């Protein structure tokens, strides 16, 4: 049974969905810790309500290898899931958790990836570009931003009626459907 740490910065709908999924499938994994860099983020309330330990960390703590590796070891973490985490993962974490850090990105990478492309910005860019489809990408995290091996993608259509809000709703529903299952399939079997 894997122990997961979820890193998140915002609302935390993916974090909550993953926590709930593994509460229902405890033979595969358990979310042992939620790490957040924003003291007021919704993800903290969601995790606390579900009885999952949380840690709020500063940027300098994130970049402190002794601090971070001890925190993760205290909770016996063997897999890191980035679910809307908006800070760069330091190299020491990528080295210590090689091929065990997974991210979800709300577009079909390499389209609409790279610096500044997160959450709402991605959906605005998708609508502005007038593309006919978008989707989600679940990928390993490496030293290069949005560039690790792609494990899974799912698509949805974009029509002339779509707005950034409606695209976001479609993306969240794909994320909800697939992210926990893909974590389980690639890391917990
Ligand atoms: C998700 O849509 C996720 O794909 C995106 O942030 C959102 C977080 O929502 N991640 C990125 O943009 C990473 N570049 P949530 O806080 O409700 O889970």
PDB file of C-alpha atoms and ligand atoms in Angstrom:
ATOM      1  CA  UNK A   1       0.000   0.000   0.000  1.00  0.00           C
ATOM      2  CA  UNK A   2       1.512   3.273  -1.196  1.00  0.00           C
ATOM      3  CA  UNK A   3       1.637   6.422   0.885  1.00  0.00           C
ATOM      4  CA  UNK A   4       0.903   9.530  -1.121  1.00  0.00           C
ATOM      5  CA  UNK A   5       1.730  13.164  -0.422  1.00  0.00           C
ATOM      6  CA  UNK A   6      -0.396  15.583  -2.429  1.00  0.00           C
ATOM      7  CA  UNK A   7       1.143  18.992  -3.137  1.00  0.00           C
ATOM      8  CA  UNK A   8      -1.478  21.642  -3.908  1.00  0.00           C
ATOM      9  CA  UNK A   9      -1.759  25.426  -3.851  1.00  0.00           C
ATOM     10  CA  UNK A  10      -5.431  26.200  -4.404  1.00  0.00           C
ATOM     11  CA  UNK A  11      -8.991  25.004  -4.240  1.00  0.00           C
ATOM     12  CA  UNK A  12      -8.090  21.339  -3.962  1.00  0.00           C
ATOM     13  CA  UNK A  13     -10.899  19.650  -5.873  1.00  0.00           C
ATOM     14  CA  UNK A  14      -8.421  17.130  -7.287  1.00  0.00           C
ATOM     15  CA  UNK A  15      -6.846  16.552  -3.883  1.00  0.00           C
ATOM     16  CA  UNK A  16     -10.252  15.861  -2.327  1.00  0.00           C
ATOM     17  CA  UNK A  17     -11.189  13.505  -5.149  1.00  0.00           C
ATOM     18  CA  UNK A  18      -7.943  11.549  -4.781  1.00  0.00           C
ATOM     19  CA  UNK A  19      -8.305  11.356  -0.994  1.00  0.00           C
ATOM     20  CA  UNK A  20     -11.865  10.041  -1.345  1.00  0.00           C
ATOM     21  CA  UNK A  21     -10.895   7.554  -4.063  1.00  0.00           C
ATOM     22  CA  UNK A  22      -8.186   5.936  -1.955  1.00  0.00           C
ATOM     23  CA  UNK A  23     -10.380   5.899   1.156  1.00  0.00           C
ATOM     24  CA  UNK A  24     -12.639   3.685  -0.955  1.00  0.00           C
ATOM     25  CA  UNK A  25      -9.688   1.682  -2.348  1.00  0.00           C
ATOM     26  CA  UNK A  26      -7.401   1.395   0.679  1.00  0.00           C
ATOM     27  CA  UNK A  27      -5.628  -1.687  -0.633  1.00  0.00           C
ATOM     28  CA  UNK A  28      -3.898   0.515  -3.252  1.00  0.00           C
ATOM     29  CA  UNK A  29      -2.854   3.672  -1.447  1.00  0.00           C
ATOM     30  CA  UNK A  30      -3.521   6.189   1.260  1.00  0.00           C
ATOM     31  CA  UNK A  31      -3.106   9.953   1.094  1.00  0.00           C
ATOM     32  CA  UNK A  32      -0.834  10.400   4.100  1.00  0.00           C
ATOM     33  CA  UNK A  33      -0.174  14.134   3.822  1.00  0.00           C
ATOM     34  CA  UNK A  34      -1.273  17.270   1.981  1.00  0.00           C
ATOM     35  CA  UNK A  35       1.420  19.887   1.510  1.00  0.00           C
ATOM     36  CA  UNK A  36       0.386  23.418   0.619  1.00  0.00           C
ATOM     37  CA  UNK A  37       2.254  26.689   0.157  1.00  0.00           C
ATOM     38  CA  UNK A  38      -0.784  28.955   0.749  1.00  0.00           C
ATOM     39  CA  UNK A  39      -2.106  29.240   4.328  1.00  0.00           C
ATOM     40  CA  UNK A  40      -5.658  30.136   3.179  1.00  0.00           C
ATOM     41  CA  UNK A  41      -5.982  27.588   0.367  1.00  0.00           C
ATOM     42  CA  UNK A  42      -9.236  25.629   0.137  1.00  0.00           C
ATOM     43  CA  UNK A  43      -7.303  22.373  -0.132  1.00  0.00           C
ATOM     44  CA  UNK A  44      -6.342  22.650   3.554  1.00  0.00           C
ATOM     45  CA  UNK A  45      -9.983  22.721   4.700  1.00  0.00           C
ATOM     46  CA  UNK A  46     -10.898  19.881   2.372  1.00  0.00           C
ATOM     47  CA  UNK A  47      -8.038  17.689   3.666  1.00  0.00           C
ATOM     48  CA  UNK A  48      -8.692  18.495   7.328  1.00  0.00           C
ATOM     49  CA  UNK A  49     -12.384  17.661   6.918  1.00  0.00           C
ATOM     50  CA  UNK A  50     -11.363  14.255   5.593  1.00  0.00           C
ATOM     51  CA  UNK A  51      -8.886  13.668   8.423  1.00  0.00           C
ATOM     52  CA  UNK A  52      -5.732  13.936   6.319  1.00  0.00           C
ATOM     53  CA  UNK A  53      -2.705  15.625   7.942  1.00  0.00           C
ATOM     54  CA  UNK A  54      -1.655  18.901   6.336  1.00  0.00           C
ATOM     55  CA  UNK A  55       1.530  20.949   6.290  1.00  0.00           C
ATOM     56  CA  UNK A  56       1.775  24.566   5.179  1.00  0.00           C
ATOM     57  CA  UNK A  57       5.267  25.273   3.930  1.00  0.00           C
ATOM     58  CA  UNK A  58       7.114  28.412   2.893  1.00  0.00           C
ATOM     59  CA  UNK A  59       9.135  28.705  -0.298  1.00  0.00           C
ATOM     60  CA  UNK A  60      12.370  28.421   1.652  1.00  0.00           C
ATOM     61  CA  UNK A  61      11.140  25.262   3.418  1.00  0.00           C
ATOM     62  CA  UNK A  62      10.217  23.771   0.034  1.00  0.00           C
ATOM     63  CA  UNK A  63      13.778  24.359  -1.097  1.00  0.00           C
ATOM     64  CA  UNK A  64      15.346  23.024   2.121  1.00  0.00           C
ATOM     65  CA  UNK A  65      16.281  19.409   1.447  1.00  0.00           C
ATOM     66  CA  UNK A  66      16.677  18.377   5.100  1.00  0.00           C
ATOM     67  CA  UNK A  67      13.325  19.891   6.054  1.00  0.00           C
ATOM     68  CA  UNK A  68      11.394  18.445   3.119  1.00  0.00           C
ATOM     69  CA  UNK A  69      12.895  14.960   3.120  1.00  0.00           C
ATOM     70  CA  UNK A  70      12.334  14.653   6.871  1.00  0.00           C
ATOM     71  CA  UNK A  71       8.726  15.804   6.516  1.00  0.00           C
ATOM     72  CA  UNK A  72       8.077  13.232   3.778  1.00  0.00           C
ATOM     73  CA  UNK A  73       9.877  10.471   5.691  1.00  0.00           C
ATOM     74  CA  UNK A  74       7.882  11.211   8.855  1.00  0.00           C
ATOM     75  CA  UNK A  75       4.769  10.307   6.865  1.00  0.00           C
ATOM     76  CA  UNK A  76       6.485   7.397   5.033  1.00  0.00           C
ATOM     77  CA  UNK A  77       5.696   9.003   1.684  1.00  0.00           C
ATOM     78  CA  UNK A  78       6.623   7.006  -1.396  1.00  0.00           C
ATOM     79  CA  UNK A  79       4.708   8.878  -4.085  1.00  0.00           C
ATOM     80  CA  UNK A  80       4.201  12.624  -4.678  1.00  0.00           C
ATOM     81  CA  UNK A  81       1.130  13.860  -6.547  1.00  0.00           C
ATOM     82  CA  UNK A  82       1.042  17.459  -7.771  1.00  0.00           C
ATOM     83  CA  UNK A  83      -2.561  18.632  -7.978  1.00  0.00           C
ATOM     84  CA  UNK A  84      -2.519  22.309  -8.830  1.00  0.00           C
ATOM     85  CA  UNK A  85       0.809  23.024  -7.125  1.00  0.00           C
ATOM     86  CA  UNK A  86       2.163  26.278  -8.466  1.00  0.00           C
ATOM     87  CA  UNK A  87       5.789  26.243  -7.334  1.00  0.00           C
ATOM     88  CA  UNK A  88       8.803  24.638  -8.982  1.00  0.00           C
ATOM     89  CA  UNK A  89       9.758  21.286  -7.500  1.00  0.00           C
ATOM     90  CA  UNK A  90      13.397  21.486  -6.358  1.00  0.00           C
ATOM     91  CA  UNK A  91      15.976  19.185  -7.956  1.00  0.00           C
ATOM     92  CA  UNK A  92      16.702  17.295  -4.722  1.00  0.00           C
ATOM     93  CA  UNK A  93      13.059  16.152  -4.559  1.00  0.00           C
ATOM     94  CA  UNK A  94      13.087  15.047  -8.191  1.00  0.00           C
ATOM     95  CA  UNK A  95      16.268  13.064  -7.495  1.00  0.00           C
ATOM     96  CA  UNK A  96      14.989  11.516  -4.263  1.00  0.00           C
ATOM     97  CA  UNK A  97      11.598  10.631  -5.798  1.00  0.00           C
ATOM     98  CA  UNK A  98      12.775   9.816  -9.337  1.00  0.00           C
ATOM     99  CA  UNK A  99       9.799   8.643 -11.452  1.00  0.00           C
ATOM    100  CA  UNK A 100       7.611   8.923  -8.361  1.00  0.00           C
ATOM    101  CA  UNK A 101       6.332  12.467  -8.843  1.00  0.00           C
ATOM    102  CA  UNK A 102       3.264  12.862 -11.027  1.00  0.00           C
ATOM    103  CA  UNK A 103       1.571  16.055 -12.200  1.00  0.00           C
ATOM    104  CA  UNK A 104      -1.733  16.846 -13.845  1.00  0.00           C
ATOM    105  CA  UNK A 105      -1.836  19.623 -16.401  1.00  0.00           C
ATOM    106  CA  UNK A 106      -5.132  20.995 -17.753  1.00  0.00           C
ATOM    107  CA  UNK A 107      -4.284  20.849 -21.467  1.00  0.00           C
ATOM    108  CA  UNK A 108      -2.997  18.422 -24.072  1.00  0.00           C
ATOM    109  CA  UNK A 109       0.732  18.948 -23.571  1.00  0.00           C
ATOM    110  CA  UNK A 110       2.882  20.130 -25.248  1.00  0.00           C
ATOM    111  CA  UNK A 111       0.055  22.511 -26.228  1.00  0.00           C
ATOM    112  CA  UNK A 112      -0.598  25.263 -23.695  1.00  0.00           C
ATOM    113  CA  UNK A 113       2.226  24.227 -21.389  1.00  0.00           C
ATOM    114  CA  UNK A 114       5.250  26.025 -19.994  1.00  0.00           C
ATOM    115  CA  UNK A 115       5.792  28.886 -17.619  1.00  0.00           C
ATOM    116  CA  UNK A 116       2.716  30.869 -16.575  1.00  0.00           C
ATOM    117  CA  UNK A 117       0.387  28.193 -17.927  1.00  0.00           C
ATOM    118  CA  UNK A 118      -1.676  27.042 -14.989  1.00  0.00           C
ATOM    119  CA  UNK A 119      -5.366  26.678 -14.183  1.00  0.00           C
ATOM    120  CA  UNK A 120      -7.476  29.500 -15.521  1.00  0.00           C
ATOM    121  CA  UNK A 121      -4.675  30.939 -17.717  1.00  0.00           C
ATOM    122  CA  UNK A 122      -4.654  27.713 -19.700  1.00  0.00           C
ATOM    123  CA  UNK A 123      -8.416  27.768 -20.348  1.00  0.00           C
ATOM    124  CA  UNK A 124      -8.300  31.432 -21.416  1.00  0.00           C
ATOM    125  CA  UNK A 125      -5.467  30.650 -23.841  1.00  0.00           C
ATOM    126  CA  UNK A 126      -7.355  27.645 -25.224  1.00  0.00           C
ATOM    127  CA  UNK A 127     -10.472  29.731 -25.933  1.00  0.00           C
ATOM    128  CA  UNK A 128      -8.425  32.638 -27.375  1.00  0.00           C
ATOM    129  CA  UNK A 129      -6.570  30.264 -29.709  1.00  0.00           C
ATOM    130  CA  UNK A 130      -9.849  28.899 -31.115  1.00  0.00           C
ATOM    131  CA  UNK A 131      -8.716  25.268 -30.969  1.00  0.00           C
ATOM    132  CA  UNK A 132     -11.325  22.541 -31.393  1.00  0.00           C
ATOM    133  CA  UNK A 133     -10.159  20.281 -28.612  1.00  0.00           C
ATOM    134  CA  UNK A 134      -8.359  20.389 -25.306  1.00  0.00           C
ATOM    135  CA  UNK A 135      -7.904  17.949 -22.437  1.00  0.00           C
ATOM    136  CA  UNK A 136      -5.763  16.779 -19.575  1.00  0.00           C
ATOM    137  CA  UNK A 137      -2.235  15.408 -19.385  1.00  0.00           C
ATOM    138  CA  UNK A 138      -0.921  13.281 -16.535  1.00  0.00           C
ATOM    139  CA  UNK A 139       2.867  13.120 -16.641  1.00  0.00           C
ATOM    140  CA  UNK A 140       5.986  12.382 -14.649  1.00  0.00           C
ATOM    141  CA  UNK A 141       7.845  15.374 -13.263  1.00  0.00           C
ATOM    142  CA  UNK A 142      11.426  15.985 -14.315  1.00  0.00           C
ATOM    143  CA  UNK A 143      13.819  18.920 -14.058  1.00  0.00           C
ATOM    144  CA  UNK A 144      12.227  20.449 -17.178  1.00  0.00           C
ATOM    145  CA  UNK A 145       8.859  22.194 -16.736  1.00  0.00           C
ATOM    146  CA  UNK A 146       5.855  20.231 -18.133  1.00  0.00           C
ATOM    147  CA  UNK A 147       8.262  17.895 -19.921  1.00  0.00           C
ATOM    148  CA  UNK A 148       8.313  14.474 -18.206  1.00  0.00           C
ATOM    149  CA  UNK A 149       7.009  11.278 -19.798  1.00  0.00           C
ATOM    150  CA  UNK A 150       3.302  11.438 -20.549  1.00  0.00           C
ATOM    151  CA  UNK A 151       1.371   8.635 -18.847  1.00  0.00           C
ATOM    152  CA  UNK A 152      -2.118   9.541 -19.994  1.00  0.00           C
ATOM    153  CA  UNK A 153      -4.151  12.105 -21.919  1.00  0.00           C
ATOM    154  CA  UNK A 154      -7.907  12.533 -22.335  1.00  0.00           C
ATOM    155  CA  UNK A 155      -9.619  14.940 -24.721  1.00  0.00           C
ATOM    156  CA  UNK A 156     -12.744  17.040 -24.780  1.00  0.00           C
ATOM    157  CA  UNK A 157     -14.141  19.196 -27.554  1.00  0.00           C
ATOM    158  CA  UNK A 158     -14.118  23.009 -27.551  1.00  0.00           C
ATOM    159  CA  UNK A 159     -16.957  24.716 -29.399  1.00  0.00           C
ATOM    160  CA  UNK A 160     -17.642  28.332 -30.394  1.00  0.00           C
ATOM    161  CA  UNK A 161     -19.985  28.583 -27.420  1.00  0.00           C
ATOM    162  CA  UNK A 162     -17.292  27.644 -24.913  1.00  0.00           C
ATOM    163  CA  UNK A 163     -15.886  30.166 -22.454  1.00  0.00           C
ATOM    164  CA  UNK A 164     -12.913  29.731 -20.095  1.00  0.00           C
ATOM    165  CA  UNK A 165     -15.462  28.823 -17.399  1.00  0.00           C
ATOM    166  CA  UNK A 166     -17.140  26.115 -19.437  1.00  0.00           C
ATOM    167  CA  UNK A 167     -13.777  24.704 -20.549  1.00  0.00           C
ATOM    168  CA  UNK A 168     -12.705  24.605 -16.920  1.00  0.00           C
ATOM    169  CA  UNK A 169     -15.842  22.630 -16.017  1.00  0.00           C
ATOM    170  CA  UNK A 170     -15.119  20.089 -18.775  1.00  0.00           C
ATOM    171  CA  UNK A 171     -11.495  19.776 -17.669  1.00  0.00           C
ATOM    172  CA  UNK A 172     -12.412  19.296 -14.021  1.00  0.00           C
ATOM    173  CA  UNK A 173     -14.772  16.520 -14.929  1.00  0.00           C
ATOM    174  CA  UNK A 174     -12.021  14.716 -16.909  1.00  0.00           C
ATOM    175  CA  UNK A 175      -9.624  15.216 -13.987  1.00  0.00           C
ATOM    176  CA  UNK A 176     -12.175  13.814 -11.573  1.00  0.00           C
ATOM    177  CA  UNK A 177     -12.808  10.783 -13.746  1.00  0.00           C
ATOM    178  CA  UNK A 178      -9.215   9.834 -14.548  1.00  0.00           C
ATOM    179  CA  UNK A 179      -6.572  11.198 -12.158  1.00  0.00           C
ATOM    180  CA  UNK A 180      -7.062   8.778  -9.219  1.00  0.00           C
ATOM    181  CA  UNK A 181      -7.360   5.770 -11.534  1.00  0.00           C
ATOM    182  CA  UNK A 182      -4.201   6.648 -13.432  1.00  0.00           C
ATOM    183  CA  UNK A 183      -2.289   7.109 -10.155  1.00  0.00           C
ATOM    184  CA  UNK A 184      -3.501   3.687  -9.077  1.00  0.00           C
ATOM    185  CA  UNK A 185      -2.697   2.034 -12.411  1.00  0.00           C
ATOM    186  CA  UNK A 186       0.857   3.370 -12.774  1.00  0.00           C
ATOM    187  CA  UNK A 187       2.037   3.528  -9.165  1.00  0.00           C
ATOM    188  CA  UNK A 188       0.012   1.199  -6.977  1.00  0.00           C
ATOM    189  CA  UNK A 189      -0.108  -2.102  -8.864  1.00  0.00           C
TER     190      UNK A 189
HETATM  191  C1  LIG B   1      -6.354  21.694 -12.024  1.00  0.00           C
HETATM  192  O1  LIG B   1      -7.194  21.946 -13.126  1.00  0.00           O
HETATM  193  C2  LIG B   1      -4.973  21.274 -12.497  1.00  0.00           C
HETATM  194  O2  LIG B   1      -4.990  20.587 -13.713  1.00  0.00           O
HETATM  195  C3  LIG B   1      -4.291  22.608 -12.643  1.00  0.00           C
HETATM  196  O3  LIG B   1      -4.739  23.366 -11.555  1.00  0.00           O
HETATM  197  C4  LIG B   1      -6.092  22.991 -11.265  1.00  0.00           C
HETATM  198  C5  LIG B   1      -6.215  22.821  -9.763  1.00  0.00           C
HETATM  199  O4  LIG B   1      -7.562  22.664  -9.409  1.00  0.00           O
HETATM  200  N1  LIG B   1      -2.844  22.466 -12.662  1.00  0.00           N
HETATM  201  C6  LIG B   1      -2.041  23.244 -13.389  1.00  0.00           C
HETATM  202  O5  LIG B   1      -2.452  24.162 -14.069  1.00  0.00           O
HETATM  203  C7  LIG B   1      -0.565  22.883 -13.302  1.00  0.00           C
HETATM  204  N2  LIG B   1       0.192  23.585 -14.314  1.00  0.00           N
HETATM  205  P1  LIG B   1      -7.949  22.113  -7.968  1.00  0.00           P
HETATM  206  O6  LIG B   1      -7.179  22.944  -6.942  1.00  0.00           O
HETATM  207  O7  LIG B   1      -9.425  22.341  -7.839  1.00  0.00           O
HETATM  208  O8  LIG B   1      -7.577  20.666  -7.902  1.00  0.00           O
END
